[in-house]
Structure formats: C-alpha cells, structure tokens
Coordinates of C-alpha atoms in Angstrom, one line a residue:
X1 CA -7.8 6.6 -3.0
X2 CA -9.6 5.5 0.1
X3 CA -10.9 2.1 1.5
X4 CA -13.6 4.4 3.3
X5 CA -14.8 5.5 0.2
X6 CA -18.1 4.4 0.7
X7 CA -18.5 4.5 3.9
X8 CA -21.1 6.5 5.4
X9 CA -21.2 8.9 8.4
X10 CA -24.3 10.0 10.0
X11 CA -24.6 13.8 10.9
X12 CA -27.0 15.4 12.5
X13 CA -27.0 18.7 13.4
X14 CA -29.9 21.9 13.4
X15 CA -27.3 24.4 12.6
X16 CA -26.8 24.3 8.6
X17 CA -23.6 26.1 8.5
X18 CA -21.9 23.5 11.2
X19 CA -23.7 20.6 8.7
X20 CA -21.8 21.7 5.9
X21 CA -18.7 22.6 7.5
X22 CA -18.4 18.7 8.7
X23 CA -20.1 17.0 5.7
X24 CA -17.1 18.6 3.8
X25 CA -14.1 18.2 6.1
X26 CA -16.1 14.2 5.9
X27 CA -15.7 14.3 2.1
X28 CA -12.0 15.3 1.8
X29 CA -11.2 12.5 4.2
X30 CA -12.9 10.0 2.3
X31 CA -16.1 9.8 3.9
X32 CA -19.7 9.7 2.5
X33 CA -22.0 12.0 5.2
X34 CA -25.2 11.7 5.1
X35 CA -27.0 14.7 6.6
X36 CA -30.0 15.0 8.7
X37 CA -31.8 18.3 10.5
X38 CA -33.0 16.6 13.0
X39 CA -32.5 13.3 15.0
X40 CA -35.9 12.0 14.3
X41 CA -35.1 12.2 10.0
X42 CA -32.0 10.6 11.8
X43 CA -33.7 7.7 13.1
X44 CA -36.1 7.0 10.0
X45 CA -32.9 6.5 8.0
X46 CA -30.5 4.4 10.5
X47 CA -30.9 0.8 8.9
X48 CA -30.2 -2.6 10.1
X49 CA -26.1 -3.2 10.1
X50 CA -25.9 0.5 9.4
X51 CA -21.7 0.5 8.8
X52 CA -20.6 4.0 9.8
X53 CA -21.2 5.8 12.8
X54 CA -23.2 8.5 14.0
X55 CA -22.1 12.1 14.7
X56 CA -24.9 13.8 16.5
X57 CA -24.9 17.5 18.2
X58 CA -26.6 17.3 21.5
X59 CA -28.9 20.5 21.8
X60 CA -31.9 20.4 19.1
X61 CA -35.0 21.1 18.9
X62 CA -37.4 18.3 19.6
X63 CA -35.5 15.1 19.9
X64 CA -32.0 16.2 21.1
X65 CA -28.7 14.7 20.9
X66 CA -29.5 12.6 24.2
X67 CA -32.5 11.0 23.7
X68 CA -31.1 9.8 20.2
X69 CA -28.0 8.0 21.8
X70 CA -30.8 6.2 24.2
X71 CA -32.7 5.2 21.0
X72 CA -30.1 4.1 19.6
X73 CA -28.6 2.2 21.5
X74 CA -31.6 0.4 22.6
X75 CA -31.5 0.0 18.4
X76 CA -28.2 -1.4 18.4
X77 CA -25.8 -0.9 21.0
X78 CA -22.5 -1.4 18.8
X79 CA -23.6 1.2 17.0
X80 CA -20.8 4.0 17.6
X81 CA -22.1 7.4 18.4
X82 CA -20.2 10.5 18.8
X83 CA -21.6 13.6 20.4
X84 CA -20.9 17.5 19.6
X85 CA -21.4 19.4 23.5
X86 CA -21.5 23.3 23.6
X87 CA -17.7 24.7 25.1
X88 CA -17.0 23.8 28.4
X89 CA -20.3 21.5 29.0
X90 CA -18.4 19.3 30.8
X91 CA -21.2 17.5 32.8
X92 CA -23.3 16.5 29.6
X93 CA -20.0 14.7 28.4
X94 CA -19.2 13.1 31.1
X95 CA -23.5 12.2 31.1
X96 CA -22.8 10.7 27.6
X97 CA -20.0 9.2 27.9
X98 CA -21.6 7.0 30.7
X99 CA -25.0 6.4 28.6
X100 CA -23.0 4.5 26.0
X101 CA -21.3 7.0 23.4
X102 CA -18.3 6.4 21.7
X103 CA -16.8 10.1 22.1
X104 CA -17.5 13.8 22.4
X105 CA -16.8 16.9 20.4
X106 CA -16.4 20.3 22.0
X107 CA -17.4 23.1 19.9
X108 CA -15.6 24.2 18.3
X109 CA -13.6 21.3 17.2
X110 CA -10.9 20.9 14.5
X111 CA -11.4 19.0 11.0
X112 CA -8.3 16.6 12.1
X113 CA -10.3 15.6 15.7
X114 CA -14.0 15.2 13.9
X115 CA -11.6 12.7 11.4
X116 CA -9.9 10.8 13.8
X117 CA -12.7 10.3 16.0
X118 CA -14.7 8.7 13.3
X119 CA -11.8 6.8 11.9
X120 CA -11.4 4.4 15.5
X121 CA -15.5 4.5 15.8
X122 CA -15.6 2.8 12.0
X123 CA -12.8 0.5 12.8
X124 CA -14.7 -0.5 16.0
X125 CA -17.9 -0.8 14.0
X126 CA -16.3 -3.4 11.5
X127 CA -15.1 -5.2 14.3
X128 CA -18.5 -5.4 15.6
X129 CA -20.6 -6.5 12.8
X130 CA -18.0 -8.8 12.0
X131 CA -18.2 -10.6 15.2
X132 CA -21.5 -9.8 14.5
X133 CA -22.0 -11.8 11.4
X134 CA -19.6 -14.9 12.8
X135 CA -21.6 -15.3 15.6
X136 CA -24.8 -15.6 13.6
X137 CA -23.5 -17.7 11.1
X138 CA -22.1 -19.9 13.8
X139 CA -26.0 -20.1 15.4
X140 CA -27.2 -21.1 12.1
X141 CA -24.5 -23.7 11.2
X142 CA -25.2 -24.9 14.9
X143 CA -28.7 -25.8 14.4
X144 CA -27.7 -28.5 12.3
X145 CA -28.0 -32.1 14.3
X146 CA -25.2 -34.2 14.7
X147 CA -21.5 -33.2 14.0
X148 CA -20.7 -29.8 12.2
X149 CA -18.5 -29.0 9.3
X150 CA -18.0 -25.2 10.6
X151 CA -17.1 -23.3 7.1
X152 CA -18.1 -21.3 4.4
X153 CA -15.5 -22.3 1.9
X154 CA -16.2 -23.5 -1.6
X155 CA -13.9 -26.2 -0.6
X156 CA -15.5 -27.2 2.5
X157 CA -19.3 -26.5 1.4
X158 CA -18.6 -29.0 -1.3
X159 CA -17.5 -31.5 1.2
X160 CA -20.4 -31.3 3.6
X161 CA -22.7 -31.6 0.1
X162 CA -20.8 -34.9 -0.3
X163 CA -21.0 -36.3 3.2
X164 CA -24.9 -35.4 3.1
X165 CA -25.1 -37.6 -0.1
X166 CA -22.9 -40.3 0.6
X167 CA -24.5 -40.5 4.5
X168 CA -27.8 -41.8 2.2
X169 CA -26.4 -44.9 0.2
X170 CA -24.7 -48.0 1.8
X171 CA -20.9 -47.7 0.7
X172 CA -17.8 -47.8 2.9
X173 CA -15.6 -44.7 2.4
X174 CA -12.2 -43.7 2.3
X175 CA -11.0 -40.1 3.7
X176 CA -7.7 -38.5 2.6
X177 CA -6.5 -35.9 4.1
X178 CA -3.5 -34.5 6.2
X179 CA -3.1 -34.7 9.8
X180 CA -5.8 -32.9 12.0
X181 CA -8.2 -31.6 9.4
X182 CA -10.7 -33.3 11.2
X183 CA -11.5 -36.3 9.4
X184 CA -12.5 -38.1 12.5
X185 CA -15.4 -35.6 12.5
X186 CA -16.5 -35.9 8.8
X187 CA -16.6 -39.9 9.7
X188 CA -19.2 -39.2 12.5
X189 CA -20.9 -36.6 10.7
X190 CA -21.3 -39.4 7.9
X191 CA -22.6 -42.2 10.3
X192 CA -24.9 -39.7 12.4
X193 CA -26.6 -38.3 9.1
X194 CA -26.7 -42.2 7.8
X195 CA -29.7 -44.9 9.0
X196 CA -27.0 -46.2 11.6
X197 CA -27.3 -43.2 13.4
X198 CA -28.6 -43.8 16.6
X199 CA -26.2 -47.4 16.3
X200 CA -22.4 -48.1 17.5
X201 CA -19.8 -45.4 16.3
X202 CA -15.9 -47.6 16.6
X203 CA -13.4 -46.0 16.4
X204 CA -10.2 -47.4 15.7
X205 CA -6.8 -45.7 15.6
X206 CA -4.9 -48.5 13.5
X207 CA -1.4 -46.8 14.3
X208 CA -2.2 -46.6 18.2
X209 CA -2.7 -49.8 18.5
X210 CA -0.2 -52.3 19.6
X211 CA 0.6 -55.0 16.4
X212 CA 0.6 -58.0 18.8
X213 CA -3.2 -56.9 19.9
X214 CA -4.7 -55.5 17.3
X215 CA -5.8 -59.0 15.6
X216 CA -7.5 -59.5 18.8
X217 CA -8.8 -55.9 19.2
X218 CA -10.5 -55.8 15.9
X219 CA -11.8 -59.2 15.4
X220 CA -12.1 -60.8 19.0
X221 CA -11.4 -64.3 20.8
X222 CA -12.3 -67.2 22.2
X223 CA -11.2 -68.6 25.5
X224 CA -8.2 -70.1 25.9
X225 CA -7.7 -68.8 22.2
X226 CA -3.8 -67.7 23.3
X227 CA -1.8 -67.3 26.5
X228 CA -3.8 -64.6 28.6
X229 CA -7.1 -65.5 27.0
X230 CA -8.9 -66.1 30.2
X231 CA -12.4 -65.3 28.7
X232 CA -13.9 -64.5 25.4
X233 CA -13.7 -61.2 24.2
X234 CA -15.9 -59.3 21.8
X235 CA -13.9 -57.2 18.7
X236 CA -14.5 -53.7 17.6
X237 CA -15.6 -55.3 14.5
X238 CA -18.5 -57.4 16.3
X239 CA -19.5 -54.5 19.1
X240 CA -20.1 -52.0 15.7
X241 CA -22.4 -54.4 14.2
X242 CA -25.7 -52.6 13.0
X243 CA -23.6 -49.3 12.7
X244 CA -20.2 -47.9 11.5
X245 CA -16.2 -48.9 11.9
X246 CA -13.7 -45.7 11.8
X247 CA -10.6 -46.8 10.7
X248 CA -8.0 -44.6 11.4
X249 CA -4.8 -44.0 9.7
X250 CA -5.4 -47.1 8.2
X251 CA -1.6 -46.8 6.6
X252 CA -0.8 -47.9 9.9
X253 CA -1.8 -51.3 9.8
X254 CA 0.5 -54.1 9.1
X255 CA 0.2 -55.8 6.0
X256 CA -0.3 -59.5 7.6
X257 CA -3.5 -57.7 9.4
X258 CA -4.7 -55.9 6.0
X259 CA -5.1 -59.4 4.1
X260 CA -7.8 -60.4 6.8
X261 CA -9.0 -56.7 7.0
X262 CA -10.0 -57.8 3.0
X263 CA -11.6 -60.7 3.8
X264 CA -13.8 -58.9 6.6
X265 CA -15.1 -56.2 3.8
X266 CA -15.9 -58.6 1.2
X267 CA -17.8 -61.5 3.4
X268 CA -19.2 -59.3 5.8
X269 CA -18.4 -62.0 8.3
X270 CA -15.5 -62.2 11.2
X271 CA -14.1 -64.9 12.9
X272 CA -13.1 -64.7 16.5
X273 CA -8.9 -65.8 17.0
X274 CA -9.6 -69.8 18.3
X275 CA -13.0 -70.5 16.8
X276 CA -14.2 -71.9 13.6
X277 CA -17.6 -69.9 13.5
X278 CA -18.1 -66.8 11.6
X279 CA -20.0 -63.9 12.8
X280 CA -21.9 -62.1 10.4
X281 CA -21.7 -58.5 10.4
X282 CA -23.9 -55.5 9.4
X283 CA -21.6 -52.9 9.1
X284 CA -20.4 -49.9 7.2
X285 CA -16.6 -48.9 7.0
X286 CA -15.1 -45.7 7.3
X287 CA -11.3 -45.5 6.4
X288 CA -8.6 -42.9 7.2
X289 CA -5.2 -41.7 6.0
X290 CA -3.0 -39.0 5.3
X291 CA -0.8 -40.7 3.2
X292 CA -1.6 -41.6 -0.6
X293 CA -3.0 -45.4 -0.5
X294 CA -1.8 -46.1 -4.3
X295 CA 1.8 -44.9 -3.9
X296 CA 1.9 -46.6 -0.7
X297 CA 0.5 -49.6 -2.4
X298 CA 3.1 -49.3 -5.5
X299 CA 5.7 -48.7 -3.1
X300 CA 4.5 -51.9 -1.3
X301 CA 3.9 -50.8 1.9
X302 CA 0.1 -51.2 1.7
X303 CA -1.8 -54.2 -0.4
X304 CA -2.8 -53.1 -3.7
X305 CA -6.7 -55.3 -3.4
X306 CA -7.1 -53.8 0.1
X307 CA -6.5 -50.1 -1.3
X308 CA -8.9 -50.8 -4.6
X309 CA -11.5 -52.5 -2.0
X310 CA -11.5 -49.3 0.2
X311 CA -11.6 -46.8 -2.8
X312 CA -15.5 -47.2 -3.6
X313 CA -15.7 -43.3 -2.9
X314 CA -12.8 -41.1 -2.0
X315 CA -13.6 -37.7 -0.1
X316 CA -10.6 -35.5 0.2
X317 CA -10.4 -33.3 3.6
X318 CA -9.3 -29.7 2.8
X319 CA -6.5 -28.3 4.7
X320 CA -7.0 -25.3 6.7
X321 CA -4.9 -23.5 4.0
X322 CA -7.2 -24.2 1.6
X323 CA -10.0 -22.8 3.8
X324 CA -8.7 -19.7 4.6
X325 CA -11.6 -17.4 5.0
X326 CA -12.9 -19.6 7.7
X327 CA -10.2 -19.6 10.1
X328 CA -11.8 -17.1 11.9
X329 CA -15.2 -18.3 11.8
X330 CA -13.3 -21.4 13.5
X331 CA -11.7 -19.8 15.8
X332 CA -14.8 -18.2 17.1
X333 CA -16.8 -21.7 17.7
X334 CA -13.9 -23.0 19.2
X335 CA -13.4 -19.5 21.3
X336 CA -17.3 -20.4 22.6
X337 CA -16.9 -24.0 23.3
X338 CA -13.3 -23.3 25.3
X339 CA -15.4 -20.4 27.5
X340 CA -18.2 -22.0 28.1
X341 CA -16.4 -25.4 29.1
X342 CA -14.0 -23.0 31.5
X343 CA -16.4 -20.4 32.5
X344 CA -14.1 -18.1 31.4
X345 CA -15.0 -15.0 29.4
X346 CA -12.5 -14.8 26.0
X347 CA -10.8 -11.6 25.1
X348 CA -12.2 -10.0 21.6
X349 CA -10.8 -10.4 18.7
X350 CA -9.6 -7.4 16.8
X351 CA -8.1 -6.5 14.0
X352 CA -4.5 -7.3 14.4
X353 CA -5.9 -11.0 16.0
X354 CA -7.4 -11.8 12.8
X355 CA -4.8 -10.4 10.5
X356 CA -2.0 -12.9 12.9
X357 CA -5.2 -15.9 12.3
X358 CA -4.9 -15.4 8.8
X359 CA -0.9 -15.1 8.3
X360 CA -0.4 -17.9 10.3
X361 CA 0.4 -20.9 8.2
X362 CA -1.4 -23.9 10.5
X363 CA 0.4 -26.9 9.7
X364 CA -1.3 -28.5 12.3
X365 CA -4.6 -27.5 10.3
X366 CA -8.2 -27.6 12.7
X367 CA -6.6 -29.3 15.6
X368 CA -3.9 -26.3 16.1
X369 CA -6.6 -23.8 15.3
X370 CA -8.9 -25.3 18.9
X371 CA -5.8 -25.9 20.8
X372 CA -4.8 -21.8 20.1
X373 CA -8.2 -21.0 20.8
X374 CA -8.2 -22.8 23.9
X375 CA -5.1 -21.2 25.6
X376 CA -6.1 -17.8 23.9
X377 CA -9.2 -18.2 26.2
X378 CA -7.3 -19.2 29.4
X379 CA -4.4 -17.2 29.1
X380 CA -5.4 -14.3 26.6
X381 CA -7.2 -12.3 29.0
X382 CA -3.4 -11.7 30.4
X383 CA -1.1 -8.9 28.7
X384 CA 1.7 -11.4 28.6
X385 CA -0.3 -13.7 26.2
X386 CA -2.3 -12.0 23.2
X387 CA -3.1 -13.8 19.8
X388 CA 0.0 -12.7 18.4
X389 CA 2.3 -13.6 20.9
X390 CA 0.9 -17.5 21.3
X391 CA 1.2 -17.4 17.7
X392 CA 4.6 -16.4 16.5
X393 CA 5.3 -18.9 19.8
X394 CA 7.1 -16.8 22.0
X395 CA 6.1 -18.2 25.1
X396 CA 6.7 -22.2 25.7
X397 CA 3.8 -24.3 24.7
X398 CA 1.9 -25.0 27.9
X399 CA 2.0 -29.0 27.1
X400 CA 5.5 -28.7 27.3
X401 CA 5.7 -27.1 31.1
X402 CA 5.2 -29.4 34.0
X403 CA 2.1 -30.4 35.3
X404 CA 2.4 -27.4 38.7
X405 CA 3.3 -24.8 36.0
X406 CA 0.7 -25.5 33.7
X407 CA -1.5 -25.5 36.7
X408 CA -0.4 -22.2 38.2
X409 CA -0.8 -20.3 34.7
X410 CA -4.6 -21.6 34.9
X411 CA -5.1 -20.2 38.4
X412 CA -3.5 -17.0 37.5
X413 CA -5.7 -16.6 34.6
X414 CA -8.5 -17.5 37.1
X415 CA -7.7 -15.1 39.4
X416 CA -6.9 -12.5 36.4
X417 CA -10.7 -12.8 35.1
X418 CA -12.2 -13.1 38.5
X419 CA -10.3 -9.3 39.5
X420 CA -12.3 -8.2 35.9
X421 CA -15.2 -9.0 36.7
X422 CA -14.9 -7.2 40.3
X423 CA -13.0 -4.4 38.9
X424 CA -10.7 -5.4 41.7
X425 CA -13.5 -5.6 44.6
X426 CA -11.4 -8.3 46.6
X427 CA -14.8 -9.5 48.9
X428 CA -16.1 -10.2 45.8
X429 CA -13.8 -12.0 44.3
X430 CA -13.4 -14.3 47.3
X431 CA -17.4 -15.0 47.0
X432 CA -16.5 -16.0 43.3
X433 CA -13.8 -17.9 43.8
X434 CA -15.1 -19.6 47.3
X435 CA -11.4 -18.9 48.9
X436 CA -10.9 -16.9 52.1
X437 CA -9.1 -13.3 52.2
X438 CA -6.0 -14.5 53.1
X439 CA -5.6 -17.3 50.6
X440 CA -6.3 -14.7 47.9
X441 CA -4.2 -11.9 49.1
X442 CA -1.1 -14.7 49.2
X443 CA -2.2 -15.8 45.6
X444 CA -2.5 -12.6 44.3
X445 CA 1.4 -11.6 45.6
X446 CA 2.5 -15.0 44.1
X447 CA 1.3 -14.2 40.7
X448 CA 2.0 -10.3 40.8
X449 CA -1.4 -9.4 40.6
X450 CA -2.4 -6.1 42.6
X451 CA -6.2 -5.8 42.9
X452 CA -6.1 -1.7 43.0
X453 CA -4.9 -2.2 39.2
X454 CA -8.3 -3.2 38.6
X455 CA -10.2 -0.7 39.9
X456 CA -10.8 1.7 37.3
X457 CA -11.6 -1.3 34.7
X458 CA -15.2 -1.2 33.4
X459 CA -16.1 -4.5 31.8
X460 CA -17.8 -4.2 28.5
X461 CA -20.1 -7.3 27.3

C-alpha cells in the first residue's frame, strides 16, 4: 500500500492517551511509531542514520521536549524534530523553531496536520542521509591517490578492477568507448597506478592535430630537416620516454602516419624526420577511440596490423547510461570541485533534481554531467536557473552567449550569493565583494536584484 511502510516515527509523549491517539492516526497513514514515555527512553533508542523523524511533546517530566531537541541535534542535526506546545504557547514555538526544529504542533492538533507534518520532515530526512551517504562515499573514493573512477556501478567497479591490474604488467592498451566517458582519465589513472608514475604523461589528441605536423609532432626533427626547421625539435614520442604516450582518438590519424605509428610499437625506437639515427624508447602506449577499430579496419579506413598491434588488451569505457545509479554521486563531486574552484556555495539537491539527473539521457556522457554541474553551481543559486530548467535546455547554453553576457550572468550570480550570505546587509556585502556602495547599488539595479528581498533569508549550511 505504502512506500512508508516501514518507516518509523519517533513519539514521545508522558500522556498515554495522546501516545495512542497519534501512534494510531501514524498507523493508518502508513507509519510505524515507535513510542516512548519519556525523552530519555527516547534517546537510548535514537540510532545512527535513524530514518524517520521525531515527534516529541515539550512539557515532561525530567528531560522535557526542549532539552531533547538540544540533544539531538547536537546528535545529528538533520535529524527532523517536531514539537507538540500546550494551546496558545506561542513563545516556546517560536523558542523551538529558532533552536533547530522542523515544526510545531498546537494541542490539540488534527490527525491530517500530525500526517502531513511528518510526511515533508521524512522527505527532508531522505534527502539528508542521501547527501549524506554521497558525500561519504565521495571522501572515501577520494582518498584513493592519483586519478578517480567516481562510481559504484557493477560496470564501472569492474573497470577500475581492470585498470588496477593492467597498471601492474607492461602492455600498451586500447580504450573504446564513446565520446566524453572519460577515457582520458582511465589512461592517467593507468599510468599514475603503473611504475611510470612519477614519469612523463603525453598526451596526444591524433584528430587535433594538424596532418602536415603531426609526423613532426610525434616523432621529432632535425635541423634543416624541412622548410621552417630552424632547430631540432624533440617528439612527444621522445619527451615520454621512461613513461606513457596517450593516444587519443587514434581513428584520427591518417593511414600514411599509422604505418610508421607500427613500426614505433614494434622496435621501440623513433627516428627524428632528417636523421638516420634511431632513438630508443622506453615507453608504454595508451590508445583511444570511439569508433570500432576492426570495422574501421575492414572498411579500410584504419590498417588492419596497426589495429591487431594495439589490441593486446581492450578496456571498454561505460557510458553514463550504463552507469545510471551514479549520476548523482557524479554530480556531487563535480558540484564540490565547481564550488570550491568558484567560492561559490551550490544549491541542494532535492528530489525533483535527482529525478531530472536521472531522466536525462546524457549523450554527452561524464563530460555533460561536470559542465551541468558547473553552471548549476554558478547560476542555480538563481530562480531563473534550477536543475530542471538547465536540463530540459530552456535557457541558451552559456558557451553559446558572447563573452560580456557570459560574463554578466557570473557577476549576477556573484552578487546573488554574496546578498545570501548577508541576508541583504549591503555593508556587508561590499566588504565581501571589495566594491564601493555605489558600484553595488548600480550593479544590483542592472541585474534586478533588490537587497531588502534578502532580508528575511536565513541561510542553512
């Protein structure tokens, strides 16, 4: 019948007749009540990640209804609490209210109000030890050294078992996998978990680079070795030596270049354009593409030895489709890295955030995921902007406005966090920001920002 089911509500009350009259109206809605006399059997019960909330009466004998919202919430301050006043105590309300409860209940109360009072504190409590939970499982999947595969996924748990292994043996590595799952990340994670660790990391993006330069990008020169060669140059190949080459979107490359490419990964050598000499390399190879190699190289767009050479061990990249129950662990790491390189503070994420996360069908897999999570930081603090609405993509994309736009959306979100903080205190906010009066109160008009709107704001952590 219920999703709240089994979901327990904590109520404590001296009076047995009131105890039974809410542990029943609790019942009917779906509710499992868990009854106490006093707040001190109250306390000895409350666990760790307790996932109800609490419904306390405030007069009791011994420990009353005060005292056990200030244990509590020096307990656990997400922990919602919902006190029962006597009629017309208005004072020990508004005293509650401002030591951290949820809500009040003014005897008498109806079944419907005890309901739906509870109802938004559970819904707030899931929120809370869901951030919770994501925020420790981020700490712990921090702590590893070197790059991180952020996930939790069968699909991507498998992958970071793989890099771990493969990271140990000598073997040069192909990654498949469409376009911003991240493989440039599993190739670092590979090299920085390898012996090469603390050697060269090359990158190369095969498709950036121009085809009349990319001989002498990868392999180097001599002097004199072509028109322009004024000195001798070094290749990526060379400068990596001792550590690892990152091929990327190695489809890319033209097919005269992939012959010598070959040559390089079987001899272990290179030979500068305009010398005879070769260079002998210590290197591992990491390869890239989102396309299928052995079509390509049936299709002949991409040399059949160069693709068997490269396919020593393949390690497919899950999409972020395929990894669904970690978009929003993702989103939150790439929430705190956007704040704390902004200095911004990021709006929660409820509810109807994650469902919009979840629904949304990412074809531009990790790399759209940061990008939303970076403008959800710098402009979701704004009504105009939430999750939902730079989701579904009814504003412009910022890298589409020009440059004094994109840079006036900024300040106003600036501005917008800065009036937050000060719950509209404009001396304040001038100290913050470092502008005079003036300069603020002209900003503020140019963005429609009124500072009195502000005033009655109390910013939560």
């Amino acid at each position: 019948m219920h999703e709240t089911s089994a979901i327990p509500v904590m109520l404590v009350d001296d009076e047995a007749h009131l105890r039974i009259t809410a542990s029943q109206t609790l019942e009917l809605a779906g509710y499992a009540p868990e009854v106490h006399e006093s707040a001190e059997s109250a306390l000895a019960a409350l666990s760790t990640d307790f996932p109800g909330v609490l419904v306390s009466d405030i007069r009791m004998p011994g420990m009353d209804g005060m005292a056990l919202l200030r244990e509590v919430r020096h307990r656990d301050p997400d922990l919602p609490v919902v006190l029962i006043t006597g009629h017309g105590d208005i004072s020990t309300a508004v005293e509650a209210m401002r030591d951290g409860a949820w809500d009040f209940l003014e005897k008498p109360f109806a079944g419907e109000r005890l309901v739906e009072v509870v109802r938004r504190g559970i819904e707030k409590r899931r929120l809370s030890l869901e951030n919770r939970h994501l925020k420790a499982e981020l700490e712990a999947q921090q702590s590893v050294p070197g790059p991180r595969l952020v996930g939790r996924a069968p699909a991507i748990q498998q992958l970071a078992s793989m890099v771990q292994r493969i990271s140990q043996v000598e073997t040069d590595v192909l990654l498949h996998g469409e376009t911003g799952t991240g493989k440039d990340l599993v190739a670092r994670a590979i090299h920085e978990r390898s012996s090469r660790g603390g050697k060269p990391f090359v990158a190369i993006n095969c498709g950036a680079v121009p085809e009349s330069t990319i001989e002498s990008e990868l392999f180097g020169h001599e002097k004199g070795a072509f028109t322009g060669a004024v000195e001798r140059r070094v290749g990526k190949f060379e400068h990596a030596n001792g550590g690892t080459v990152f091929l990327d979107e190695i489809e890319s490359m033209p097919l005269s270049l992939q012959v010598k490419l070959l040559r390089v990964l079987q001899e272990r050598a290179v030979e500068r354009l305009g010398s005879n000499d070769l260079v002998t390399l210590d290197i591992r190879v990491i390869a890239a593409t989102k396309t299928d190699l052995k079509l390509a190289a049936e299709a002949g767009r991409f040399r059949e030895d160069l693709y068997y050479r490269l396919n020593v061990v393949t390690l497919p990249i899950p999409s972020l489709r395929e990894r669904r129950e970690d978009i929003p662990l993702l989103f939150q790491h790439f929430v705190a890295v956007a704040a704390s390189r902004s200095g911004l503070e990021a709006p929660p994420l409820d509810s109807q955030g994650i469902a919009a996360l979840l629904a949304h069908d990412w074809p531009g897999n990790v790399r759209e995921l940061r990008n939303v999570a970076e403008r959800y930081v710098l402009l979701g603090a704004t009504c105009d902007y939430s999750l939902e609405t730079l989701l579904q993509g009814a504003h412009k994309d910022n890298g589409d406005l020009p440059l004094a736009q994109q840079v006036e959306v900024f300040e106003k979100s600036v501005i917008n966090q800065a009036l937050v903080r000060s719950q509209g205190c404009v001396s304040d906010i001038c100290d913050r920001l470092g502008v005079p009066r003036k300069t603020l109160y002209d900003k503020l008009k140019k963005h429609g920002l009124k500072a009195e709107d502000y005033r009655h704001i109390v910013e939560t952590e």
